[in-house]
Every structure is written in structure tokens, then in C-alpha cells.
Coordinates of C-alpha atoms in Angstrom, one line a residue:
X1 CA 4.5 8.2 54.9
X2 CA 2.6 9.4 52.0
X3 CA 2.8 7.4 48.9
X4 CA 1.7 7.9 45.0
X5 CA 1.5 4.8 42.7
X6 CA 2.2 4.1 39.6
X7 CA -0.3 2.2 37.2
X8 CA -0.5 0.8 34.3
X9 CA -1.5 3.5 31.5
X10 CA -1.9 4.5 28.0
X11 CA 1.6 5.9 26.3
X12 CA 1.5 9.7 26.3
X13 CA 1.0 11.6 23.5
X14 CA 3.9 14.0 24.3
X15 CA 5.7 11.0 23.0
X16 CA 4.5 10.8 19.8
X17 CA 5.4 14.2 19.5
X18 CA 8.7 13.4 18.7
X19 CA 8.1 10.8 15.7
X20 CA 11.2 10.3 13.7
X21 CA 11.5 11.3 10.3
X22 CA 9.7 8.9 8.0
X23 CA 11.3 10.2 4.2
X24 CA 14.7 11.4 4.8
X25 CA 14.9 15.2 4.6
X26 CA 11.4 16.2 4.8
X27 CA 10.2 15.7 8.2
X28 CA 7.1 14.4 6.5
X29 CA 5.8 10.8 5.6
X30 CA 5.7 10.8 1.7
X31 CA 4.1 8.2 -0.1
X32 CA 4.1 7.2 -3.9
X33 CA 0.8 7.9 -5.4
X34 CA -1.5 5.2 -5.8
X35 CA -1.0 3.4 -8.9
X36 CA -4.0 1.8 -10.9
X37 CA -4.5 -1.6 -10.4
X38 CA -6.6 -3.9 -12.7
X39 CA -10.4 -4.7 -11.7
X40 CA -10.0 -7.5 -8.6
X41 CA -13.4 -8.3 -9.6
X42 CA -13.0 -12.4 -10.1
X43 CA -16.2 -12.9 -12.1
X44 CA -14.5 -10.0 -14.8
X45 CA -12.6 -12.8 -16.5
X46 CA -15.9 -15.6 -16.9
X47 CA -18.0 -12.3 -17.9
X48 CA -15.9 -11.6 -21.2
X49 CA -15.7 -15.2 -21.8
X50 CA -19.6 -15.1 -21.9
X51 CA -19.6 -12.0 -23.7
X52 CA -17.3 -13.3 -26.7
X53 CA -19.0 -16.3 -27.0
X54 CA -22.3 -14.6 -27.4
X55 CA -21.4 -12.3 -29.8
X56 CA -20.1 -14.7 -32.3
X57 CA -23.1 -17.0 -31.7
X58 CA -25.2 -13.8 -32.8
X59 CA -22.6 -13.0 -35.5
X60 CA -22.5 -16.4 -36.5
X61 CA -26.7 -16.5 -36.2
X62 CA -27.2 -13.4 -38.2
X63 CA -24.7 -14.8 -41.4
X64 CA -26.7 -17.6 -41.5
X65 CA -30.3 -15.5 -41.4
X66 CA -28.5 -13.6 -44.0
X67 CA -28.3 -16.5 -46.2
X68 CA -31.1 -17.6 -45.9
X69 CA -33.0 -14.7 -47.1
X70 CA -30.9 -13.2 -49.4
X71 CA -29.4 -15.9 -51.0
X72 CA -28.6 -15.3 -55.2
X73 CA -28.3 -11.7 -54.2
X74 CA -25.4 -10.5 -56.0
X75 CA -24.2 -8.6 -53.2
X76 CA -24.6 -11.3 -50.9
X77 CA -20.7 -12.4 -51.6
X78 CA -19.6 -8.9 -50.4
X79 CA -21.5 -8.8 -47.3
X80 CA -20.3 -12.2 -46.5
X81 CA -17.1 -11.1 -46.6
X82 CA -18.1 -7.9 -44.6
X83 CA -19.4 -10.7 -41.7
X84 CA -15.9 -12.5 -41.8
X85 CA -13.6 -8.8 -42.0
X86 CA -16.1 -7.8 -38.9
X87 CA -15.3 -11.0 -37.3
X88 CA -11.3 -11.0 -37.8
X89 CA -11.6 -6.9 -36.5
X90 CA -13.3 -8.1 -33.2
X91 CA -10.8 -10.9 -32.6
X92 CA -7.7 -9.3 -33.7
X93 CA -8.4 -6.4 -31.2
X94 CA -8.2 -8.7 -28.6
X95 CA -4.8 -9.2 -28.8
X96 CA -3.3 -5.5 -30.8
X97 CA -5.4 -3.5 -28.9
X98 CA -6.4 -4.7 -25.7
X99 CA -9.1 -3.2 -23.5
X100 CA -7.0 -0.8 -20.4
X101 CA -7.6 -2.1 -17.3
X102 CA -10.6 -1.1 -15.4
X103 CA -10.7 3.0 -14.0
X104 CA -7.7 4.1 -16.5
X105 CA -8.3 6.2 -19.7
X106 CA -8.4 4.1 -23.2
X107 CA -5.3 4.4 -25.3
X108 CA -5.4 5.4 -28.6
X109 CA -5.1 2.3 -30.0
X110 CA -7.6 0.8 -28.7
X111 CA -9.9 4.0 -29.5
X112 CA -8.8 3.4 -33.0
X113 CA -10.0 -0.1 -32.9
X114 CA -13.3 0.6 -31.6
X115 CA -13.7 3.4 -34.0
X116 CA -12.6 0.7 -36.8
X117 CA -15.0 -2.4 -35.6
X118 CA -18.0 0.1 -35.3
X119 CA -17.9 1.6 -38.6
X120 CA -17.3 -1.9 -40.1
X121 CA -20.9 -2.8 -38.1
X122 CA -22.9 0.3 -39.7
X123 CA -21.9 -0.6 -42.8
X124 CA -23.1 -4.1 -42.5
X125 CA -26.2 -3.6 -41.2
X126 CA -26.8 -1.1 -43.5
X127 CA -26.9 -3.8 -45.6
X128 CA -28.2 -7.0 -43.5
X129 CA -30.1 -5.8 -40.5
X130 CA -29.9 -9.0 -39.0
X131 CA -26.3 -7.7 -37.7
X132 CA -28.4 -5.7 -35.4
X133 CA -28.0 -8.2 -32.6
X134 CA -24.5 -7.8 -32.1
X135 CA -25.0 -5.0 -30.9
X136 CA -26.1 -5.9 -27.7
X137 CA -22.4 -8.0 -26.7
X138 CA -20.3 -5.6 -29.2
X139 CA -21.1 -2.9 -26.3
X140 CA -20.2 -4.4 -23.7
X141 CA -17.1 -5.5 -24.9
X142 CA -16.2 -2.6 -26.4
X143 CA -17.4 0.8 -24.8
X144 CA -18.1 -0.5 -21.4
X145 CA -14.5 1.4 -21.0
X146 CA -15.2 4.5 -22.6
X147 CA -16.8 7.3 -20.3
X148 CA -20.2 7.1 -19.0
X149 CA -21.4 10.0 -20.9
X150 CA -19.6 9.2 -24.5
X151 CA -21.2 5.1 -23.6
X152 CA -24.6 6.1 -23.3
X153 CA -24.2 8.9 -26.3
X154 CA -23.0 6.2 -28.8
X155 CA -25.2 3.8 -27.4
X156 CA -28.4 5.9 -28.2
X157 CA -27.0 6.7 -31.7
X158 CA -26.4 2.9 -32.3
X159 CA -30.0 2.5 -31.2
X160 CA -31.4 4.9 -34.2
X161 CA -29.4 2.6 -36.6
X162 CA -30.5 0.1 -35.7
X163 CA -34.4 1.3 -35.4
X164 CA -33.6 2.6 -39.4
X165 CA -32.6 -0.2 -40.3
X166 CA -35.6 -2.5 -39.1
X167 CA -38.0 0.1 -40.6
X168 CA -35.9 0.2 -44.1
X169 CA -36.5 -3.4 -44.6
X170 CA -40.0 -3.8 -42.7
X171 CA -41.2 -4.1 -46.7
X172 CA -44.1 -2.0 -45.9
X173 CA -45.6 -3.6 -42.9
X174 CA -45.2 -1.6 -39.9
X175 CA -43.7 -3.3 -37.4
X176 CA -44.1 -2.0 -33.6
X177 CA -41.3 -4.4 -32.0
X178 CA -38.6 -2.8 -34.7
X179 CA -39.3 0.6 -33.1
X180 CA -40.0 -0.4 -29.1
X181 CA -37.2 -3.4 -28.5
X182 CA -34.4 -1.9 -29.6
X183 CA -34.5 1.2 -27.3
X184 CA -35.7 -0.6 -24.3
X185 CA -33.3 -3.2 -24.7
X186 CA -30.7 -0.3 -25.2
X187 CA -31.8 0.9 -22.0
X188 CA -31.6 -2.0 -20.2
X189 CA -28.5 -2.5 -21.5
X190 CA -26.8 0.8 -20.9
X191 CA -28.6 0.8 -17.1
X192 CA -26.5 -2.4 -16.2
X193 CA -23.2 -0.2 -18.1
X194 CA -23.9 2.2 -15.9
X195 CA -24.3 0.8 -12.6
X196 CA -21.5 -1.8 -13.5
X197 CA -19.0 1.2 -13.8
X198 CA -20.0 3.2 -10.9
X199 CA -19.7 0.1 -8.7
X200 CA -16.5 -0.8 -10.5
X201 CA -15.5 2.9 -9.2
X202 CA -16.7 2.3 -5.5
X203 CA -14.6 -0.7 -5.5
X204 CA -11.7 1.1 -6.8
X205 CA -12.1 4.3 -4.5
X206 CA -12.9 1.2 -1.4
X207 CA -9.2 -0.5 -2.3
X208 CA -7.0 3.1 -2.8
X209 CA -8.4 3.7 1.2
X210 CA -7.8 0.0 2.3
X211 CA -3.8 0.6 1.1
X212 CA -3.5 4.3 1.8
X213 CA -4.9 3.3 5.8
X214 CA -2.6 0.4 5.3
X215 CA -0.2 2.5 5.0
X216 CA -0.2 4.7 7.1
X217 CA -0.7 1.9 9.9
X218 CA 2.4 0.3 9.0
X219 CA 4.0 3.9 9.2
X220 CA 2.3 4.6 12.7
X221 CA 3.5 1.1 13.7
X222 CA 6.8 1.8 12.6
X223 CA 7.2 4.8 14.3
X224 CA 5.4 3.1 17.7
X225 CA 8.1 0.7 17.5
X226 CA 11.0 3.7 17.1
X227 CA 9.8 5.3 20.4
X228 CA 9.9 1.8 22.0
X229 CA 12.8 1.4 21.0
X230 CA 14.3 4.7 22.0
X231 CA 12.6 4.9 25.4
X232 CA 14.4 1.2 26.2
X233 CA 17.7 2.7 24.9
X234 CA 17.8 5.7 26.7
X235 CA 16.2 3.4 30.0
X236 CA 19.4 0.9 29.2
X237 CA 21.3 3.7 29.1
X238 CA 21.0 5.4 32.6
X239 CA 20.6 2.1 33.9
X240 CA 23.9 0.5 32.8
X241 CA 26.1 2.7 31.4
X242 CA 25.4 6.4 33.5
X243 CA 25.0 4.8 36.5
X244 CA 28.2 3.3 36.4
X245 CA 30.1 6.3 35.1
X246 CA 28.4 8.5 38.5
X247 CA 29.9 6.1 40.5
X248 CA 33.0 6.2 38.9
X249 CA 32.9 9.9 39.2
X250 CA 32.6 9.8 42.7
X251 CA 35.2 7.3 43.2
X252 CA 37.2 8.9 41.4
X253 CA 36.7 12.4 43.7
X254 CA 37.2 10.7 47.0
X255 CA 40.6 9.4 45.5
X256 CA 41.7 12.9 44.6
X257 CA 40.9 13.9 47.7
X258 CA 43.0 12.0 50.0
X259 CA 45.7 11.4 47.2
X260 CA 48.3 12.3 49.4
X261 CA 46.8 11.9 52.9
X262 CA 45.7 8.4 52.6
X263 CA 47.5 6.6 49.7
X264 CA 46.2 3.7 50.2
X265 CA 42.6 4.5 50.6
X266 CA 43.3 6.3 47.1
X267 CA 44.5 3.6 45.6
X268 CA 41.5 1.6 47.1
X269 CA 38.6 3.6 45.4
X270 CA 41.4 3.8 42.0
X271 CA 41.0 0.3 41.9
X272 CA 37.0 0.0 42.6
X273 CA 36.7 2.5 40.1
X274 CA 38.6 0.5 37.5
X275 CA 36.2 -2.9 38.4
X276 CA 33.8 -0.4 37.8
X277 CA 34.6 0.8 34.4
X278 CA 35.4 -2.6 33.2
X279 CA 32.0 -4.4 34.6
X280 CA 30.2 -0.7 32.4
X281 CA 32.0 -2.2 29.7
X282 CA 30.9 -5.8 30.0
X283 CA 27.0 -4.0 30.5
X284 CA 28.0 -1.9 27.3
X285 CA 28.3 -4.9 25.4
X286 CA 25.8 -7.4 26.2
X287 CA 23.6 -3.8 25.8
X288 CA 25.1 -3.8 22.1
X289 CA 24.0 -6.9 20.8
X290 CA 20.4 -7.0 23.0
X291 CA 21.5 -9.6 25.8
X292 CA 20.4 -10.0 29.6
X293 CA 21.9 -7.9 32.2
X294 CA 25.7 -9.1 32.9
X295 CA 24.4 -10.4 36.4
X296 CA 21.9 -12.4 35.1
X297 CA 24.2 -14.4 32.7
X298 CA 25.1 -17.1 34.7
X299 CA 22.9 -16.3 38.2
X300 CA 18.7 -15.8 38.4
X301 CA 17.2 -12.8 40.2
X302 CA 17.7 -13.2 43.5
X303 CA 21.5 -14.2 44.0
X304 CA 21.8 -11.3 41.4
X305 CA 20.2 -8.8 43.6
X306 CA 22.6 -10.5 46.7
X307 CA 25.4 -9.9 44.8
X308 CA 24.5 -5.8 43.6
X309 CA 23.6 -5.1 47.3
X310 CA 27.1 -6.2 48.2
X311 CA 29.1 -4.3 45.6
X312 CA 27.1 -1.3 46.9
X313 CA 28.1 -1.5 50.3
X314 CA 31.5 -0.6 49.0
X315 CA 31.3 2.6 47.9
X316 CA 28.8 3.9 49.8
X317 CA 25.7 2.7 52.6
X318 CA 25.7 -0.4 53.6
X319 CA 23.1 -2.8 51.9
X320 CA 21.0 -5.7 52.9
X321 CA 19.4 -8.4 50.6
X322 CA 16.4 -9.9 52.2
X323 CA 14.5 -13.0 50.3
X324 CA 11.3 -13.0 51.1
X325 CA 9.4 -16.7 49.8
X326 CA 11.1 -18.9 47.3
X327 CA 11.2 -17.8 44.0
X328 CA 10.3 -19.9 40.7
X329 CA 11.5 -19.5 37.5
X330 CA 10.6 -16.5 36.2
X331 CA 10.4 -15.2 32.9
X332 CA 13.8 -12.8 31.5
X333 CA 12.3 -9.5 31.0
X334 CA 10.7 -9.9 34.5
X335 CA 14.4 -10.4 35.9
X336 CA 16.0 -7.6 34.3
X337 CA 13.8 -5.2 34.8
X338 CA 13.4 -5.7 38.5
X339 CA 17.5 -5.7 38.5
X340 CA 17.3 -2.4 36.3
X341 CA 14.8 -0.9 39.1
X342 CA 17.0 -2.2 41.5
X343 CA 20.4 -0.4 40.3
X344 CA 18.5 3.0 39.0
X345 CA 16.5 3.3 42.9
X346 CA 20.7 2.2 44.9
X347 CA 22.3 4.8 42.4
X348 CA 19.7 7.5 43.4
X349 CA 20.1 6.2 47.2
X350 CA 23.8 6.5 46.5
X351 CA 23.9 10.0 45.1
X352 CA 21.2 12.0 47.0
X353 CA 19.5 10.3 50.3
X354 CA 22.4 10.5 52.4
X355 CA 22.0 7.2 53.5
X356 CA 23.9 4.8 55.8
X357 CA 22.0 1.8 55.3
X358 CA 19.5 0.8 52.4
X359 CA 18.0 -2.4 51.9
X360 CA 16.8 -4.9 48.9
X361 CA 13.7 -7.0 49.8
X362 CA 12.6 -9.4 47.2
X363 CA 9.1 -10.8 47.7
X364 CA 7.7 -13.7 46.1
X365 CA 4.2 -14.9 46.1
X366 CA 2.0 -17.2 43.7
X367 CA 0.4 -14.5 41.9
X368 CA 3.2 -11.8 42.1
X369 CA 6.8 -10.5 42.6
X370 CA 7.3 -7.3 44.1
X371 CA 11.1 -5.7 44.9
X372 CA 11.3 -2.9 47.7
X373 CA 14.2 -0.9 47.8
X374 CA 14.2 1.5 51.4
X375 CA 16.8 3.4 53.0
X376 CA 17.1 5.4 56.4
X377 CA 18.2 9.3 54.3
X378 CA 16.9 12.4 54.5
X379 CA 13.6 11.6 52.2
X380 CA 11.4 14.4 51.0
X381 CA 7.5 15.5 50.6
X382 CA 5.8 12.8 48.1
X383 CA 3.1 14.6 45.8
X384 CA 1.3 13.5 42.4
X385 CA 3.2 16.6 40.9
X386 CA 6.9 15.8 42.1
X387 CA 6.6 12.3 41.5
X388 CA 8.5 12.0 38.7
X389 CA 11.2 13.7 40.4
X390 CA 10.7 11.4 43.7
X391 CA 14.1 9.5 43.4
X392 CA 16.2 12.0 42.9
X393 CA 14.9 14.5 45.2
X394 CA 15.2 17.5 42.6
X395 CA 12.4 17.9 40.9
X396 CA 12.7 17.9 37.3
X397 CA 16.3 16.0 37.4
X398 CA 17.4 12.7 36.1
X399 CA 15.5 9.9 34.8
X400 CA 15.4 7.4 37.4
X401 CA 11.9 7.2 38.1
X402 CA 10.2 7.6 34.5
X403 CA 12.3 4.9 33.9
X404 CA 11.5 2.8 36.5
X405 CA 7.6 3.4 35.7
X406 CA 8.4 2.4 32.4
X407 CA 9.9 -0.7 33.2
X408 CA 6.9 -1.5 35.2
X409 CA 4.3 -0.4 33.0
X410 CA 5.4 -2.3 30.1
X411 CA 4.9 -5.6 32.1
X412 CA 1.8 -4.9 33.3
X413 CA 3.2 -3.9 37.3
X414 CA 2.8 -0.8 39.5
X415 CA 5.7 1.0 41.0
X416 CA 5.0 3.1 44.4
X417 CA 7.3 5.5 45.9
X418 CA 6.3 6.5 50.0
X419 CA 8.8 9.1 51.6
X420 CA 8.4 12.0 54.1
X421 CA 11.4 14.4 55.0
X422 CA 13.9 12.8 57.4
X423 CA 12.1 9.4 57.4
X424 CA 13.8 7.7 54.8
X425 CA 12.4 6.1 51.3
X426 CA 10.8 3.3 49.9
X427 CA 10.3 2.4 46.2
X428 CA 8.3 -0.6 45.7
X429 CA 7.5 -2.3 42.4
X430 CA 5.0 -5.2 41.7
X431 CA 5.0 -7.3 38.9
X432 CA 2.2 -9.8 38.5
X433 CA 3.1 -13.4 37.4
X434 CA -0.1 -14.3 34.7
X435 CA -0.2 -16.7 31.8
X436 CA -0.1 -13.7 29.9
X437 CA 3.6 -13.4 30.5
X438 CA 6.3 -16.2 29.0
X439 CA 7.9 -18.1 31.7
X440 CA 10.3 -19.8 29.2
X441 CA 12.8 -17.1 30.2
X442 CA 12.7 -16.0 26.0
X443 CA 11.2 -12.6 26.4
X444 CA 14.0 -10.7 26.0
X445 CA 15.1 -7.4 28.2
X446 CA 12.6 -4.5 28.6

């Protein structure tokens, strides 16, 4: 005989080609647009901390420098109370116009407020130049969240100011660091702005691909799952519930047949047709809410496999159980599917070998269980090409074989099929007994 195994292998994409419908109606998956999320930077939070406190250390610092050297002025009472209006601005923006979060355009509000605070700072050091060193805080805290370009342009016009302002009251001595710091500190300051932002933006664009890919693995997973699921339907299906109406069908015909030669051979396959239909409907319903095949319920594999090779023999070739090695316990899914294999390679024997006699052999050894399921019909010419076809004898027709691979395939077993025209056939499948599969007998049914 000439054979062609089945093995183990990677789900087709022809399968795949058939996803379901993700959103409802479109035939497409559709995804709500990525909202903005605030920074999930966890040093942000410390880094404004340190920020406020530095800036009213310097505000603070400056005041009292203020004092110091102006002190009798008779300004000096308004630009105290410049300090303290600057102050109140910068802490009451905290709270009526806080910053946007981090990537998202600033409202108007809070443009207003930094328009506000900055004005109020011109002013003042227009008048005491020590205010000058706010500066350096005052933009980070406050036009770190403008755009790159509009940062850097008011940072450099800041800069002038504040190199006026050191020059207006040098009182004639010409003092290099009032012209040199403040830029370069400015530039160190905006370099850091910069390079703060665009990795703020890396970390942003980073996060919108880790959810998007999360995403769309959860919908590929989903859709993996659909096709599972609808492969072990459909492999329920023809296992259980068509199988059951083909024999019924052909009960059914041989009663109509001698209806009125041979009453009582009518009423015979009437009433094996009947058991029929009502053990489908048992199948039907343990199917419904996910059980274990009926015969399983209350029997293990092998006295279930006994008992299908003798229901067999009554409606059409006579079928042997053979035990081959005494089986342990094995786990559920491993049961049902060889019971599954069992009934889809008897109903194919049933409806197209011809047979007279077919037999069951259940093997067990240490390492494996293998079920071989041979009759003495009219076989047919094996090839990689038919094989899919190879127990049904029609190319092309039914679903007993796919389904049978599947079964295998999925735990981790090979299924062969050897035939050659008027020698008979043999389906065999193997399924290997590792620690990979759960012998608890809770795996469910494949």
C-alpha cells in the first residue's frame, strides 16, 4: 500500500483569508485614534518641584539684592510690590491655568498667562536687573510647552533684556560677564529645552506604536481564536451531528425500500433510525454547552470505541474492537478526538468503501496512543494531491479527512492514510503522550 502522512504544520494562510468582520459593517478593523496621554516620564513630577523651588529661591534672592542696594529709593515700594504681583502671577497660574499635558497644543489660557507673567518680568527688571535670574527657571516652567521654534525665539529676545539691562546699570564700568553669561547660559539652557522635547516626542511617537501594535495583536489574536473556533465547530459538526443524520438517511432508504416486502425489517431500521436521531440529539447538546463526546460521559476511550464498533455493525459492515496494551488515564481532548477520528473514518467506511468488515485497533504504548481504523472495500490510489479527499474516495468531497488532520495536528499527532484499489484502507493516527499535554482529564474537547 502506498501511504501519505500527515504532520504537524503551520495553520494555512488560506485560512486567515476568511477573518471575520472586526467593526460591524465595514469589513475593516477600525480603531479610535490615539488619544494624547500625559508625559509617563516619572522624574516630570520631582523636575517641576525643583523647578518651583528654584525660582522663588532666585525671586526671593533678587528682592532681597534689591533691598539692599536700593534701599530709600522712592521707587523701591513699587518695585517691591512688582516682586510680590510677579510672585502671586507665577503661583496662581499653577492652578487657573495649568501647563497642557506634554505633546498637546497650549490653550489659550494658559498662553494668556504666560503672556501676563512675562510682561510683569520685563517690567521689573527694567527696573531691578537682579530679576534677571529668574529667568533661567521661569523658562522652563513656562515655555518649555510652547513650540520649539517660538521657545528658542523668545528665549533669545529674553536674552537681549536681559544683556540691556546689565549694561544700563553697569554705572560705567564695562562689564564682560553681563554681555557673555547670559547668552551662553541661554544656550545652554535652550539646548537642554530642545533635546528635552524632542525626546519627550520619541517617547510619545515609541508609546502610540506600543498600543497601535497592541492592538492590532489583540485583534489578530481575536480573530486566531474565531477561526479556532469555527474550524472545531464545523469539525463537531460533521463529526456528531452530519454523520448521524447520513446514517439516518440511509436507514431511512432501506426502510422505504422494503416497506411492504419486509415489514418487519422496515420497522427494524425505523426504529434504529429513531435511536439514532435521539443519541444526534444527546451529541447536539453536550456540543451546545462545550461537553465531552456523549460516549465518553460515563466510559473512557477504549470501552467507548467497543461500544461505537458495535452500534456499527448494525447498520452496516461488521466491526471489530481490538485493545492493543493497557491504556492509562489519558487526558480528555486526547479521548475525544481519537473517538471523533474514529466515527468520521466508520461513517466514510460506511458510505463509500463497500465494506463487509472494518476494524478499530487501539494501541497503547508508554510514549504514545495510536487508533487504526482498516477495512477490507474497494480502496483507491493514495497521492499527496488526493489526500485530502482519501476517505471519501471523491476527490474534493466532504470533510472527513481535513478534519481528522485537524484533530491531530492540534495535539501535536500525525494521521496516515495507506490504500491501493481493491485492497482495502487504513487510517492511522498517533498521538504522543508528553508532559506537554494535561493528563488531569481538564483539557476540554478539540
Amino acid at each position: 500500500m502506498r501511504s501519505v502522512t500527515t504532520t504537524p504544520e503551520v495553520a494555512k494562510g488560506t485560512e486567515g483569508s476568511e477573518a471575520p468582520e472586526v467593526a460591524k459593517g465595514t469589513g475593516t478593523d477600525t480603531y479610535p485614534p490615539v488619544a494624547p496621554r500625559a508625559d509617563p516620564d516619572p522624574d516630570r513630577r520631582w523636575l517641576t518641584a525643583v523647578m518651583h523651588a528654584a525660582f522663588f529661591l532666585l525671586l526671593g534672592a533678587s528682592l532681597a539684592r534689591y533691598l539692599i542696594r536700593h534701599e530709600g529709593e522712592g521707587h523701591a515700594g513699587r518695585v517691591v510690590v512688582l516682586f510680590a504681583v510677579f510672585g502671586l502671577l507665577y503661583v496662581a497660574g499653577r492652578f487657573v491655568a495649568p501647563p497642557p499635558p506634554s505633546g498637546t497644543r497650549p490653550h489659550a489660557r494658559y498662553l494668556a498667562w504666560v503672556g501676563t507673567v512675562l510682561t510683569v518680568w520685563v517690567v521689573l527688571l527694567a527696573l531691578a536687573p537682579s530679576a534677571a535670574w529668574c529667568a533661567m527657571p521661569l523658562f522652563f516652567t513656562g515655555l518649555h510647552t510652547l513650540s520649539t521654534r517660538t521657545a528658542v525665539s523668545l528665549a533669545a529676545v529674553l536674552t537681549l533684556l536681559v544683556v540691556a539691562s546689565k549694561l544700563r546699570f553697569a554705572q560705567g564700568e564695562f562689564d564682560p560677564n553681563a554681555v557673555i553669561a547670559p547668552p551662553a547660559v541661554a544656550a545652554v539652557g535652550t539646548a537642554v529645552l530642545v533635546h528635552l522635547k524632542r525626546q519627550a516626542a520619541r517617547q510619545r511617537a515609541l508609546i502610540d506604536d506600543l498600543v497601535r501594535t497592541r492592538r492590532d495583536l489583540a485583534a489578530t489574536e481575536r480573530r486566531a481564536g474565531i477561526l479556532a473556533e469555527r474550524q472545531r465547530l464545523s469539525t463537531e459538526i460533521h463529526d456528531t451531528l452530519a454523520q448521524g443524520l447520513s446514517s439516518q438517511q440511509m436507514l431511512l432508504q432501506a426502510a422505504e425500500r422494503v416497506w411492504h416486502a419486509d415489514p418487519g425489517a422496515a420497522r427494524g431500521h425505523m426504529r434504529d433510525a429513531a435511536e439514532i436521531a435521539s443519541r444526534s440529539l444527546t451529541e447536539a447538546r453536550r456540543f451546545v454547552h462545550d461537553l465531552a463526546p456523549a460516549d465518553l460521559a460515563e466510559r473512557t476511550l477504549a470501552p467507548a470505541l467497543a461500544a461505537l464498533a458495535d452500534r456499527e455493525s448494525g447498520a452496516g459492515p461488521t466491526v471489530v474492537f481490538h485493545l492493543d496494551g493497557a491504556p492509562g488515564p489519558l487526558p480528555e481532548r486526547v479521548e475525544a478526538a481519537l473517538l471523533r477520528i474514529a466515527q468520521g473514518a466508520l461513517a466514510n467506511v460506511r458510505e463509500h468503501a463497500g465494506a463487509t468488515r472494518a476494524a478499530l485497533t487501539l494501541t497503547c504504548l508508554d510514549d504514545q496512543i495510536s487508533l487504526d481504523i482498516a477495512d477490507d472495500g474497494r480502496g483507491f490510489a493514495v497521492t499527496a494531491a488526493d489526500a485530502p479527499a482519501a476517505t471519501t474516495g471523491r476527490p474534493g468531497r466532504g470533510h472527513g479527512l481535513p478534519a481528522m488532520r485537524a484533530r491531530a495536528r492540534q495535539l501535536g499527532g500525525t494521521l496516515t492514510v495507506e490504500s491501493e484499489p481493491g485492497e482495502g484502507t487504513v487510517v492511522s493516527a498517533a498521538i504522543p503522550l508528553t508532559p506537554a499535554l494535561d493528563t488531569s482529564g481538564k483539557g476540554g474537547t478539540s
